[in-house]
mmCIF file of C-alpha atoms in Angstrom:
data_model
loop_
_atom_site.group_PDB
_atom_site.id
_atom_site.type_symbol
_atom_site.label_atom_id
_atom_site.label_comp_id
_atom_site.label_asym_id
_atom_site.label_seq_id
_atom_site.Cartn_x
_atom_site.Cartn_y
_atom_site.Cartn_z
ATOM 1 C CA MET C 1 -37.249 33.086 -74.773
ATOM 2 C CA GLY C 2 -39.516 33.952 -71.841
ATOM 3 C CA GLY C 3 -41.211 36.642 -73.808
ATOM 4 C CA MET C 4 -42.599 34.230 -76.256
ATOM 5 C CA ALA C 5 -44.345 32.064 -73.736
ATOM 6 C CA GLY C 6 -47.640 33.918 -73.534
ATOM 7 C CA PRO C 7 -48.161 34.266 -77.330
ATOM 8 C CA GLU C 8 -47.179 30.505 -77.755
ATOM 9 C CA ARG C 9 -49.650 29.356 -75.147
ATOM 10 C CA ARG C 10 -52.405 31.450 -76.743
ATOM 11 C CA THR C 11 -51.548 29.875 -80.116
ATOM 12 C CA VAL C 12 -51.774 26.367 -78.697
ATOM 13 C CA ARG C 13 -55.111 27.251 -76.955
ATOM 14 C CA ASP C 14 -56.571 28.771 -80.093
ATOM 15 C CA LEU C 15 -55.516 25.715 -82.074
ATOM 16 C CA ARG C 16 -57.211 23.363 -79.612
ATOM 17 C CA ARG C 17 -60.397 25.468 -79.709
ATOM 18 C CA GLY C 18 -60.195 25.415 -83.559
ATOM 19 C CA ASN C 19 -59.861 21.630 -83.536
ATOM 20 C CA ARG C 20 -62.729 21.472 -81.175
ATOM 21 C CA ALA C 21 -64.959 23.485 -83.408
ATOM 22 C CA VAL C 22 -63.970 21.501 -86.530
ATOM 23 C CA LEU C 23 -64.906 18.150 -84.828
ATOM 24 C CA LEU C 24 -68.143 19.461 -83.388
ATOM 25 C CA ARG C 25 -69.287 20.644 -86.757
ATOM 26 C CA ASN C 26 -68.431 17.445 -88.449
ATOM 27 C CA LEU C 27 -70.195 15.385 -85.620
ATOM 28 C CA PHE C 28 -73.235 17.687 -85.962
ATOM 29 C CA PHE C 29 -73.516 17.657 -89.739
ATOM 30 C CA ALA C 30 -72.072 14.156 -90.623
ATOM 31 C CA GLY C 31 -72.238 12.076 -87.335
ATOM 32 C CA PRO C 32 -72.434 9.677 -85.893
ATOM 33 C CA ALA C 33 -68.800 8.879 -86.728
ATOM 34 C CA SER C 34 -65.844 6.990 -85.365
ATOM 35 C CA ARG C 35 -62.549 8.688 -84.346
ATOM 36 C CA GLN C 36 -60.886 7.196 -87.382
ATOM 37 C CA GLU C 37 -63.684 8.736 -89.692
ATOM 38 C CA LEU C 38 -63.386 12.010 -88.038
ATOM 39 C CA SER C 39 -59.570 12.115 -88.565
ATOM 40 C CA HIS C 40 -60.243 11.335 -92.273
ATOM 41 C CA LEU C 41 -62.958 13.903 -92.671
ATOM 42 C CA THR C 42 -61.135 16.760 -90.847
ATOM 43 C CA GLY C 43 -57.461 15.987 -91.677
ATOM 44 C CA LEU C 44 -56.634 16.190 -88.043
ATOM 45 C CA SER C 45 -54.222 13.743 -86.553
ATOM 46 C CA ALA C 46 -55.508 10.626 -84.616
ATOM 47 C CA ALA C 47 -53.885 12.077 -81.526
ATOM 48 C CA SER C 48 -55.758 15.468 -81.921
ATOM 49 C CA VAL C 49 -58.964 13.702 -82.541
ATOM 50 C CA SER C 50 -58.500 11.528 -79.449
ATOM 51 C CA ASN C 51 -57.679 14.515 -77.151
ATOM 52 C CA VAL C 52 -60.499 16.690 -78.230
ATOM 53 C CA THR C 53 -63.155 14.036 -78.381
ATOM 54 C CA GLY C 54 -61.942 12.962 -74.889
ATOM 55 C CA ASP C 55 -62.612 16.582 -73.667
ATOM 56 C CA LEU C 56 -65.961 16.670 -75.351
ATOM 57 C CA LEU C 57 -66.920 13.235 -73.929
ATOM 58 C CA GLY C 58 -65.909 14.410 -70.426
ATOM 59 C CA GLU C 59 -68.117 17.527 -70.754
ATOM 60 C CA ASN C 60 -71.085 15.395 -71.949
ATOM 61 C CA ILE C 61 -71.307 17.313 -75.214
ATOM 62 C CA VAL C 62 -70.458 14.212 -77.088
ATOM 63 C CA VAL C 63 -71.549 10.590 -76.283
ATOM 64 C CA GLU C 64 -71.057 7.194 -77.498
ATOM 65 C CA ALA C 65 -73.542 5.922 -80.048
ATOM 66 C CA GLY C 66 -72.723 2.194 -80.412
ATOM 67 C CA LEU C 67 -70.082 0.230 -82.320
ATOM 68 C CA VAL C 68 -69.355 -0.303 -85.970
ATOM 69 C CA ASP C 69 -67.284 -3.049 -87.653
ATOM 70 C CA SER C 70 -63.870 -2.119 -88.986
ATOM 71 C CA ASP C 71 -62.824 -4.494 -91.785
ATOM 72 C CA GLY C 72 -61.954 -7.491 -89.524
ATOM 73 C CA GLY C 73 -60.246 -5.417 -86.784
ATOM 74 C CA ARG C 74 -61.764 -4.367 -83.384
ATOM 75 C CA PRO C 75 -65.121 -2.681 -83.651
ATOM 76 C CA ARG C 76 -64.937 1.095 -83.654
ATOM 77 C CA THR C 77 -66.882 3.218 -81.285
ATOM 78 C CA LEU C 78 -69.203 5.782 -82.934
ATOM 79 C CA LEU C 79 -69.594 9.234 -81.428
ATOM 80 C CA ARG C 80 -72.357 11.763 -81.775
ATOM 81 C CA VAL C 81 -73.305 15.179 -80.451
ATOM 82 C CA ASN C 82 -75.420 14.641 -77.255
ATOM 83 C CA ARG C 83 -78.910 15.654 -78.425
ATOM 84 C CA ASP C 84 -79.929 16.541 -74.725
ATOM 85 C CA PHE C 85 -76.819 18.389 -73.788
ATOM 86 C CA GLY C 86 -78.601 21.627 -74.452
ATOM 87 C CA TYR C 87 -81.566 23.170 -76.334
ATOM 88 C CA ALA C 88 -81.963 26.033 -78.782
ATOM 89 C CA ILE C 89 -85.065 28.290 -78.979
ATOM 90 C CA GLY C 90 -86.056 29.759 -82.308
ATOM 91 C CA VAL C 91 -88.517 32.572 -82.782
ATOM 92 C CA ASP C 92 -90.337 33.740 -85.856
ATOM 93 C CA VAL C 93 -91.781 37.245 -85.574
ATOM 94 C CA ASP C 94 -94.210 37.748 -88.565
ATOM 95 C CA ASP C 95 -96.905 40.129 -89.617
ATOM 96 C CA THR C 96 -99.498 37.712 -88.245
ATOM 97 C CA HIS C 97 -97.943 35.764 -85.384
ATOM 98 C CA VAL C 98 -95.006 35.161 -83.012
ATOM 99 C CA ARG C 99 -94.087 31.553 -83.148
ATOM 100 C CA VAL C 100 -91.553 30.012 -80.634
ATOM 101 C CA GLN C 101 -90.070 26.633 -80.882
ATOM 102 C CA LEU C 102 -87.584 24.769 -78.761
ATOM 103 C CA PHE C 103 -85.238 22.121 -80.381
ATOM 104 C CA ASP C 104 -82.680 19.585 -78.963
ATOM 105 C CA LEU C 105 -79.321 19.267 -80.663
ATOM 106 C CA ASP C 106 -80.637 16.797 -83.191
ATOM 107 C CA MET C 107 -82.874 19.810 -84.265
ATOM 108 C CA THR C 108 -85.967 17.704 -83.232
ATOM 109 C CA LEU C 109 -88.834 19.976 -82.110
ATOM 110 C CA ARG C 110 -89.504 19.498 -78.391
ATOM 111 C CA GLY C 111 -91.863 22.378 -77.676
ATOM 112 C CA GLU C 112 -93.907 25.081 -79.366
ATOM 113 C CA ALA C 113 -96.034 28.166 -78.546
ATOM 114 C CA GLU C 114 -97.689 30.533 -80.835
ATOM 115 C CA ALA C 115 -99.468 34.019 -80.318
ATOM 116 C CA ALA C 116 -101.593 35.552 -83.088
ATOM 117 C CA LEU C 117 -100.972 39.241 -83.681
ATOM 118 C CA ARG C 118 -104.199 41.364 -84.097
ATOM 119 C CA ALA C 119 -104.527 43.380 -87.195
ATOM 120 C CA GLY C 120 -102.116 46.424 -86.843
ATOM 121 C CA GLU C 121 -100.469 45.046 -83.732
ATOM 122 C CA ARG C 122 -96.975 46.343 -84.197
ATOM 123 C CA ASP C 123 -95.987 47.742 -80.733
ATOM 124 C CA ALA C 124 -92.481 46.567 -80.165
ATOM 125 C CA GLU C 125 -92.833 46.093 -76.435
ATOM 126 C CA VAL C 126 -96.009 43.875 -76.903
ATOM 127 C CA ILE C 127 -94.326 41.742 -79.458
ATOM 128 C CA ALA C 128 -91.308 41.378 -77.221
ATOM 129 C CA GLY C 129 -93.792 40.326 -74.437
ATOM 130 C CA HIS C 130 -95.154 37.599 -76.723
ATOM 131 C CA VAL C 131 -91.647 36.382 -77.437
ATOM 132 C CA LEU C 132 -90.835 36.231 -73.715
ATOM 133 C CA ALA C 133 -94.151 34.576 -72.884
ATOM 134 C CA GLY C 134 -93.595 32.032 -75.651
ATOM 135 C CA VAL C 135 -90.159 31.166 -74.244
ATOM 136 C CA ASP C 136 -91.701 30.565 -70.818
ATOM 137 C CA ALA C 137 -94.400 28.420 -72.377
ATOM 138 C CA VAL C 138 -92.155 26.169 -74.347
ATOM 139 C CA LEU C 139 -89.811 25.625 -71.431
ATOM 140 C CA ALA C 140 -92.734 24.661 -69.179
ATOM 141 C CA ALA C 141 -94.383 22.453 -71.878
ATOM 142 C CA SER C 142 -91.016 20.583 -72.684
ATOM 143 C CA GLY C 143 -89.928 20.286 -69.128
ATOM 144 C CA ALA C 144 -86.440 21.676 -70.419
ATOM 145 C CA SER C 145 -84.486 23.542 -67.660
ATOM 146 C CA PRO C 146 -83.635 27.157 -68.498
ATOM 147 C CA ASP C 147 -79.932 26.270 -67.478
ATOM 148 C CA ARG C 148 -79.823 23.869 -70.452
ATOM 149 C CA VAL C 149 -80.930 26.549 -73.007
ATOM 150 C CA LEU C 150 -77.918 27.593 -75.063
ATOM 151 C CA GLY C 151 -79.765 30.638 -76.333
ATOM 152 C CA VAL C 152 -82.770 32.227 -78.025
ATOM 153 C CA GLY C 153 -82.689 33.148 -81.698
ATOM 154 C CA VAL C 154 -85.228 35.534 -83.094
ATOM 155 C CA GLY C 155 -86.043 36.245 -86.733
ATOM 156 C CA VAL C 156 -87.655 39.640 -87.316
ATOM 157 C CA PRO C 157 -88.719 41.649 -90.404
ATOM 158 C CA GLY C 158 -86.449 44.429 -91.527
ATOM 159 C CA ILE C 159 -82.832 45.396 -91.208
ATOM 160 C CA VAL C 160 -81.033 44.429 -87.930
ATOM 161 C CA GLN C 161 -77.991 46.225 -86.695
ATOM 162 C CA SER C 162 -75.766 43.990 -84.674
ATOM 163 C CA GLY C 163 -74.802 44.990 -81.149
ATOM 164 C CA ARG C 164 -76.170 44.450 -77.740
ATOM 165 C CA ASP C 165 -79.345 46.425 -78.357
ATOM 166 C CA ALA C 166 -80.033 44.742 -81.827
ATOM 167 C CA LEU C 167 -81.561 47.791 -83.412
ATOM 168 C CA VAL C 168 -84.291 46.820 -85.813
ATOM 169 C CA HIS C 169 -85.467 49.129 -88.742
ATOM 170 C CA ALA C 170 -88.690 47.671 -90.164
ATOM 171 C CA GLU C 171 -90.764 50.325 -92.035
ATOM 172 C CA ALA C 172 -93.690 47.876 -92.446
ATOM 173 C CA PHE C 173 -93.948 47.641 -88.704
ATOM 174 C CA GLY C 174 -93.269 51.267 -88.162
ATOM 175 C CA TRP C 175 -89.921 50.361 -86.269
ATOM 176 C CA ASP C 176 -87.165 52.923 -86.563
ATOM 177 C CA ALA C 177 -84.058 51.735 -84.698
ATOM 178 C CA VAL C 178 -86.152 49.884 -82.205
ATOM 179 C CA PRO C 179 -83.864 48.295 -79.548
ATOM 180 C CA PHE C 180 -85.546 44.856 -79.806
ATOM 181 C CA GLY C 181 -82.535 43.064 -78.266
ATOM 182 C CA ALA C 182 -82.663 45.308 -75.250
ATOM 183 C CA LEU C 183 -86.452 44.942 -74.852
ATOM 184 C CA LEU C 184 -85.962 41.186 -74.842
ATOM 185 C CA ARG C 185 -82.953 41.146 -72.459
ATOM 186 C CA ALA C 186 -85.008 43.025 -69.894
ATOM 187 C CA GLY C 187 -87.128 39.971 -69.441
ATOM 188 C CA THR C 188 -84.565 37.165 -69.765
ATOM 189 C CA SER C 189 -81.015 36.389 -68.886
ATOM 190 C CA LEU C 190 -80.645 33.677 -71.751
ATOM 191 C CA PRO C 191 -78.195 34.488 -74.513
ATOM 192 C CA LEU C 192 -80.026 36.329 -77.357
ATOM 193 C CA TYR C 193 -79.445 36.421 -81.167
ATOM 194 C CA VAL C 194 -81.572 38.668 -83.312
ATOM 195 C CA ASP C 195 -81.461 38.719 -87.135
ATOM 196 C CA ASN C 196 -83.622 39.247 -90.309
ATOM 197 C CA GLY C 197 -86.146 36.543 -90.930
ATOM 198 C CA ALA C 198 -85.238 35.886 -94.493
ATOM 199 C CA LYS C 199 -81.446 35.490 -93.560
ATOM 200 C CA VAL C 200 -82.257 32.957 -90.806
ATOM 201 C CA MET C 201 -84.555 31.052 -93.133
ATOM 202 C CA GLY C 202 -81.754 31.002 -95.633
ATOM 203 C CA GLN C 203 -79.436 29.400 -93.081
ATOM 204 C CA ALA C 204 -81.999 26.832 -92.193
ATOM 205 C CA GLU C 205 -82.435 25.808 -95.874
ATOM 206 C CA LEU C 206 -78.690 25.781 -96.369
ATOM 207 C CA TRP C 207 -78.095 23.508 -93.422
ATOM 208 C CA PHE C 208 -81.109 21.091 -93.640
ATOM 209 C CA GLY C 209 -83.337 21.949 -96.693
ATOM 210 C CA SER C 210 -83.258 22.553 -100.316
ATOM 211 C CA GLY C 211 -80.044 24.525 -100.213
ATOM 212 C CA ARG C 212 -78.001 21.807 -98.597
ATOM 213 C CA GLY C 213 -74.674 21.039 -100.284
ATOM 214 C CA CYS C 214 -74.618 24.561 -102.065
ATOM 215 C CA ARG C 215 -71.847 27.077 -101.753
ATOM 216 C CA HIS C 216 -73.695 29.703 -103.663
ATOM 217 C CA ALA C 217 -77.455 30.022 -103.236
ATOM 218 C CA VAL C 218 -80.270 32.484 -102.909
ATOM 219 C CA VAL C 219 -83.174 31.686 -100.586
ATOM 220 C CA VAL C 220 -86.200 33.942 -100.912
ATOM 221 C CA LEU C 221 -88.932 34.419 -98.454
ATOM 222 C CA LEU C 222 -92.332 35.473 -99.786
ATOM 223 C CA GLY C 223 -95.041 36.094 -97.262
ATOM 224 C CA SER C 224 -96.764 39.391 -96.182
ATOM 225 C CA GLY C 225 -93.171 40.713 -96.562
ATOM 226 C CA VAL C 226 -90.523 39.683 -99.179
ATOM 227 C CA GLY C 227 -86.893 39.205 -98.594
ATOM 228 C CA ALA C 228 -83.835 37.038 -99.387
ATOM 229 C CA GLY C 229 -80.900 35.330 -97.880
ATOM 230 C CA ILE C 230 -77.857 35.450 -100.158
ATOM 231 C CA ILE C 231 -75.389 32.562 -99.558
ATOM 232 C CA THR C 232 -71.934 33.089 -101.053
ATOM 233 C CA GLY C 233 -69.061 30.758 -100.352
ATOM 234 C CA GLY C 234 -71.271 28.814 -97.875
ATOM 235 C CA LEU C 235 -71.897 32.012 -95.714
ATOM 236 C CA THR C 236 -74.748 34.569 -95.616
ATOM 237 C CA TYR C 237 -73.763 37.786 -97.363
ATOM 238 C CA ARG C 238 -74.647 40.619 -95.057
ATOM 239 C CA GLY C 239 -73.228 43.788 -96.731
ATOM 240 C CA ALA C 240 -71.719 46.902 -95.158
ATOM 241 C CA ASN C 241 -74.311 47.380 -92.348
ATOM 242 C CA SER C 242 -76.258 44.025 -92.506
ATOM 243 C CA SER C 243 -78.983 45.224 -94.889
ATOM 244 C CA ALA C 244 -78.130 43.024 -97.736
ATOM 245 C CA GLY C 245 -81.120 40.883 -98.933
ATOM 246 C CA GLU C 246 -83.841 43.552 -98.900
ATOM 247 C CA TRP C 247 -84.902 42.097 -102.287
ATOM 248 C CA GLY C 248 -88.493 43.033 -101.654
ATOM 249 C CA HIS C 249 -87.685 46.581 -102.043
ATOM 250 C CA THR C 250 -85.692 46.306 -105.260
ATOM 251 C CA LYS C 251 -87.696 48.246 -107.968
ATOM 252 C CA ILE C 252 -89.503 46.078 -110.522
ATOM 253 C CA VAL C 253 -91.518 48.985 -112.053
ATOM 254 C CA ALA C 254 -90.225 52.564 -112.012
ATOM 255 C CA GLY C 255 -92.680 54.753 -110.343
ATOM 256 C CA GLY C 256 -95.148 51.763 -109.973
ATOM 257 C CA ARG C 257 -97.468 50.590 -107.242
ATOM 258 C CA ALA C 258 -97.189 52.044 -103.712
ATOM 259 C CA CYS C 259 -95.383 49.896 -101.224
ATOM 260 C CA ARG C 260 -95.934 49.752 -97.484
ATOM 261 C CA CYS C 261 -92.377 50.907 -97.057
ATOM 262 C CA GLY C 262 -93.235 54.218 -98.520
ATOM 263 C CA GLY C 263 -91.576 53.737 -101.851
ATOM 264 C CA ARG C 264 -93.132 52.862 -105.283
ATOM 265 C CA GLY C 265 -92.584 50.047 -107.626
ATOM 266 C CA CYS C 266 -91.082 47.670 -105.015
ATOM 267 C CA LEU C 267 -91.205 43.956 -105.788
ATOM 268 C CA GLU C 268 -93.069 43.360 -102.632
ATOM 269 C CA ALA C 269 -96.015 45.400 -103.847
ATOM 270 C CA TYR C 270 -96.328 42.872 -106.777
ATOM 271 C CA VAL C 271 -95.599 39.517 -105.120
ATOM 272 C CA GLY C 272 -96.298 39.845 -101.372
ATOM 273 C CA ALA C 273 -99.528 38.538 -100.109
ATOM 274 C CA GLN C 274 -101.231 41.954 -99.941
ATOM 275 C CA GLY C 275 -99.994 43.052 -103.232
ATOM 276 C CA ILE C 276 -101.601 40.020 -105.046
ATOM 277 C CA LEU C 277 -104.843 40.343 -103.036
ATOM 278 C CA THR C 278 -104.974 44.046 -103.642
ATOM 279 C CA ARG C 279 -104.445 43.433 -107.455
ATOM 280 C CA ALA C 280 -107.281 40.878 -107.351
ATOM 281 C CA GLU C 281 -109.537 43.378 -105.508
ATOM 282 C CA VAL C 282 -109.939 41.089 -102.554
ATOM 283 C CA SER C 283 -109.964 42.587 -99.092
ATOM 284 C CA ALA C 284 -108.499 40.230 -96.370
ATOM 285 C CA GLY C 285 -107.143 41.056 -92.984
ATOM 286 C CA PRO C 286 -104.066 39.274 -91.691
ATOM 287 C CA ASP C 287 -106.144 36.438 -90.264
ATOM 288 C CA ARG C 288 -107.683 35.707 -93.649
ATOM 289 C CA GLU C 289 -104.711 36.278 -96.105
ATOM 290 C CA GLN C 290 -103.570 32.712 -96.382
ATOM 291 C CA GLU C 291 -107.201 31.388 -96.962
ATOM 292 C CA ALA C 292 -107.892 34.199 -99.566
ATOM 293 C CA LEU C 293 -104.741 33.920 -101.351
ATOM 294 C CA GLY C 294 -104.991 30.066 -101.529
ATOM 295 C CA GLU C 295 -108.368 30.517 -103.230
ATOM 296 C CA LEU C 296 -106.872 32.778 -105.852
ATOM 297 C CA VAL C 297 -103.886 30.606 -106.575
ATOM 298 C CA ARG C 298 -105.980 27.393 -106.962
ATOM 299 C CA ALA C 299 -108.307 29.148 -109.299
ATOM 300 C CA GLY C 300 -105.406 30.451 -111.467
ATOM 301 C CA HIS C 301 -106.601 34.041 -111.084
ATOM 302 C CA PRO C 302 -105.045 36.656 -113.496
ATOM 303 C CA ALA C 303 -103.602 38.471 -110.540
ATOM 304 C CA VAL C 304 -101.609 35.393 -109.559
ATOM 305 C CA GLN C 305 -100.506 34.873 -113.036
ATOM 306 C CA GLU C 306 -99.300 38.482 -113.262
ATOM 307 C CA ALA C 307 -97.512 37.980 -109.922
ATOM 308 C CA VAL C 308 -95.691 34.933 -111.348
ATOM 309 C CA GLY C 309 -94.401 37.106 -114.096
ATOM 310 C CA TYR C 310 -93.109 39.728 -111.820
ATOM 311 C CA LEU C 311 -91.685 37.011 -109.468
ATOM 312 C CA GLY C 312 -89.784 35.424 -112.439
ATOM 313 C CA ALA C 313 -88.259 38.772 -113.240
ATOM 314 C CA GLY C 314 -87.336 39.439 -109.600
ATOM 315 C CA LEU C 315 -85.636 35.990 -109.398
ATOM 316 C CA ALA C 316 -83.900 36.467 -112.718
ATOM 317 C CA ASN C 317 -82.373 39.653 -111.353
ATOM 318 C CA LEU C 318 -80.942 37.545 -108.542
ATOM 319 C CA VAL C 319 -79.633 34.956 -110.909
ATOM 320 C CA ASN C 320 -77.930 37.534 -113.124
ATOM 321 C CA LEU C 321 -76.367 39.388 -110.185
ATOM 322 C CA PHE C 322 -75.260 36.550 -107.988
ATOM 323 C CA ASN C 323 -74.868 33.630 -110.306
ATOM 324 C CA PRO C 324 -76.210 31.102 -107.701
ATOM 325 C CA GLU C 325 -76.189 27.209 -108.023
ATOM 326 C CA ARG C 326 -79.769 27.270 -106.561
ATOM 327 C CA VAL C 327 -82.664 29.466 -105.946
ATOM 328 C CA VAL C 328 -84.952 28.284 -103.181
ATOM 329 C CA ILE C 329 -88.414 29.709 -102.981
ATOM 330 C CA GLY C 330 -89.843 29.752 -99.345
ATOM 331 C CA GLY C 331 -92.187 31.584 -97.084
ATOM 332 C CA TRP C 332 -95.822 30.790 -96.975
ATOM 333 C CA VAL C 333 -96.748 32.693 -100.147
ATOM 334 C CA GLY C 334 -93.658 31.316 -101.915
ATOM 335 C CA LEU C 335 -94.410 27.754 -101.107
ATOM 336 C CA LEU C 336 -98.086 28.171 -102.133
ATOM 337 C CA LEU C 337 -96.920 29.653 -105.440
ATOM 338 C CA ALA C 338 -94.246 26.989 -106.071
ATOM 339 C CA ARG C 339 -96.676 24.142 -105.272
ATOM 340 C CA HIS C 340 -99.135 25.295 -108.096
ATOM 341 C CA GLU C 341 -96.928 27.550 -110.413
ATOM 342 C CA LEU C 342 -93.408 26.202 -110.251
ATOM 343 C CA ALA C 343 -93.187 25.471 -113.929
ATOM 344 C CA ARG C 344 -94.449 28.946 -114.916
ATOM 345 C CA ILE C 345 -92.031 30.607 -112.297
ATOM 346 C CA LYS C 346 -89.122 28.643 -113.922
ATOM 347 C CA GLY C 347 -90.229 29.754 -117.321
ATOM 348 C CA ALA C 348 -90.281 33.333 -116.364
ATOM 349 C CA VAL C 349 -86.958 33.059 -114.736
ATOM 350 C CA ALA C 350 -85.472 31.647 -117.936
ATOM 351 C CA GLU C 351 -87.156 34.374 -120.024
ATOM 352 C CA ASN C 352 -85.509 37.117 -117.990
ATOM 353 C CA SER C 353 -82.005 35.551 -117.208
ATOM 354 C CA LEU C 354 -78.856 35.601 -119.204
ATOM 355 C CA VAL C 355 -78.116 32.264 -120.603
ATOM 356 C CA GLN C 356 -74.814 31.438 -118.790
ATOM 357 C CA PRO C 357 -76.040 32.128 -115.198
ATOM 358 C CA TYR C 358 -79.420 30.393 -115.985
ATOM 359 C CA GLU C 359 -77.629 27.223 -117.146
ATOM 360 C CA ALA C 360 -75.903 27.036 -113.671
ATOM 361 C CA VAL C 361 -79.005 27.464 -111.511
ATOM 362 C CA SER C 362 -81.858 25.204 -110.434
ATOM 363 C CA VAL C 363 -85.023 26.857 -109.098
ATOM 364 C CA VAL C 364 -86.694 24.925 -106.368
ATOM 365 C CA ALA C 365 -89.343 24.923 -103.582
ATOM 366 C CA GLY C 366 -88.073 25.345 -100.024
ATOM 367 C CA GLY C 367 -87.763 21.932 -98.215
ATOM 368 C CA LEU C 368 -88.534 22.996 -94.710
ATOM 369 C CA GLY C 369 -92.142 24.347 -94.864
ATOM 370 C CA PRO C 370 -93.445 27.606 -93.584
ATOM 371 C CA GLU C 371 -91.912 27.177 -90.141
ATOM 372 C CA ALA C 372 -88.358 27.355 -91.536
ATOM 373 C CA VAL C 373 -87.854 30.921 -89.949
ATOM 374 C CA ALA C 374 -88.114 29.544 -86.340
ATOM 375 C CA LEU C 375 -85.761 26.692 -87.196
ATOM 376 C CA GLY C 376 -83.339 29.157 -88.848
ATOM 377 C CA ALA C 377 -83.524 31.333 -85.746
ATOM 378 C CA ALA C 378 -82.471 28.361 -83.752
ATOM 379 C CA THR C 379 -79.595 27.698 -85.975
ATOM 380 C CA LEU C 380 -78.196 31.056 -84.792
ATOM 381 C CA VAL C 381 -77.847 29.590 -81.419
ATOM 382 C CA VAL C 382 -76.370 26.215 -82.610
ATOM 383 C CA ASP C 383 -73.903 27.950 -84.914
ATOM 384 C CA ASP C 384 -72.386 29.642 -81.863
ATOM 385 C CA PHE C 385 -72.299 26.462 -79.920
ATOM 386 C CA LEU C 386 -70.519 24.687 -82.794
ATOM 387 C CA LEU C 387 -67.722 27.177 -82.479
ATOM 388 C CA GLY C 388 -66.455 25.041 -79.698
ATOM 389 C CA THR C 389 -67.113 27.472 -76.745
ATOM 390 C CA PRO C 390 -67.068 25.751 -73.362
ATOM 391 C CA PRO C 391 -70.319 24.258 -71.997
ATOM 392 C CA ALA C 392 -72.947 26.590 -70.611
ATOM 393 C CA SER C 393 -72.446 25.253 -67.136
ATOM 394 C CA ALA C 394 -68.923 26.559 -67.273
ATOM 395 C CA ARG C 395 -69.794 29.985 -68.441
ATOM 396 C CA ARG C 396 -72.909 31.024 -66.440
ATOM 397 C CA VAL C 397 -71.986 34.723 -67.051
ATOM 398 C CA ALA C 398 -73.672 34.606 -70.414
ATOM 399 C CA ARG C 399 -71.990 36.158 -73.452
ATOM 400 C CA LEU C 400 -74.782 38.065 -75.127
ATOM 401 C CA PRO C 401 -74.448 38.299 -78.876
ATOM 402 C CA VAL C 402 -76.876 41.131 -78.791
#
């Protein structure tokens, strides 16, 4: 009997932590809610809900949010996640900028800093410096204490290998296994999370935007680079070594246009910002890309119409491969095209899709705007917080995900 005590205690502890995570997630996504509503939503007993919410209230992770009538009985107390318990920082590293945003636990923006990258500025140490300076700037501007920051999430171009060093392979940046996590960790003790920008944008759209409520979705990012977040069963599909979603480097024309990855015929060379501008014979540096492309789109330039055709074919490949409920078009180029050309994009998807998967899908514009990558990066931090780990004050030896 004595030999079973250890495993039994661990099982009870794990069950309690699992209940904590379930309740936290429900309060975050569906709160405020009463204890009775939480019991109904989660299937947990009233006693379990009372015990766990008591712990969460005691730790100030959850607070009371007023009363609600209960069909003639005593009013019920509503609970919600304490928006000011902690903060999440999200970072978007793009071809043109490093954007840093600080959010409370309502995901309300509380501070922002941005650094423009000069043309060709790709040095990983310099970009890591911009990230760290941006973190300092948003903390100073918001007045948030570093002790209250739950972590820093960073969305970067290319393939990210998980691990403490967060090795990044981004051929467009000339990064070959750059230890970006290690570069950041040298300048901050905050918990760090590094992932591909399209994947984190996909999670943001799934949680708060045009992918909300979907179990199976594809969220595409079209900017200077092109990528996709593939959501299957409500989770991001990562593949064998986290490189799934490199949709921009699927081949749309065998032996076609040169791509900045070194290959030929990649979708990015046809629907990315520079691909469209090059086809239109317009020369524009990173600082003028958005303005120049906007002019072409508004004018209905033939290069844009051609790109819409390629985009429709590329999206149809995703529809035929993954059978999603929804395809969400995001990124600044994607949002620009969707605003002016969504009907043509849908027509091109229909033309190139099989009937059955196309009947199941809706093609929509992203709902979170061009800053969705920074928000998505912050959700990496919040996702971990919602697992029900003890509060930061109780675990000052930070567990670094990278």
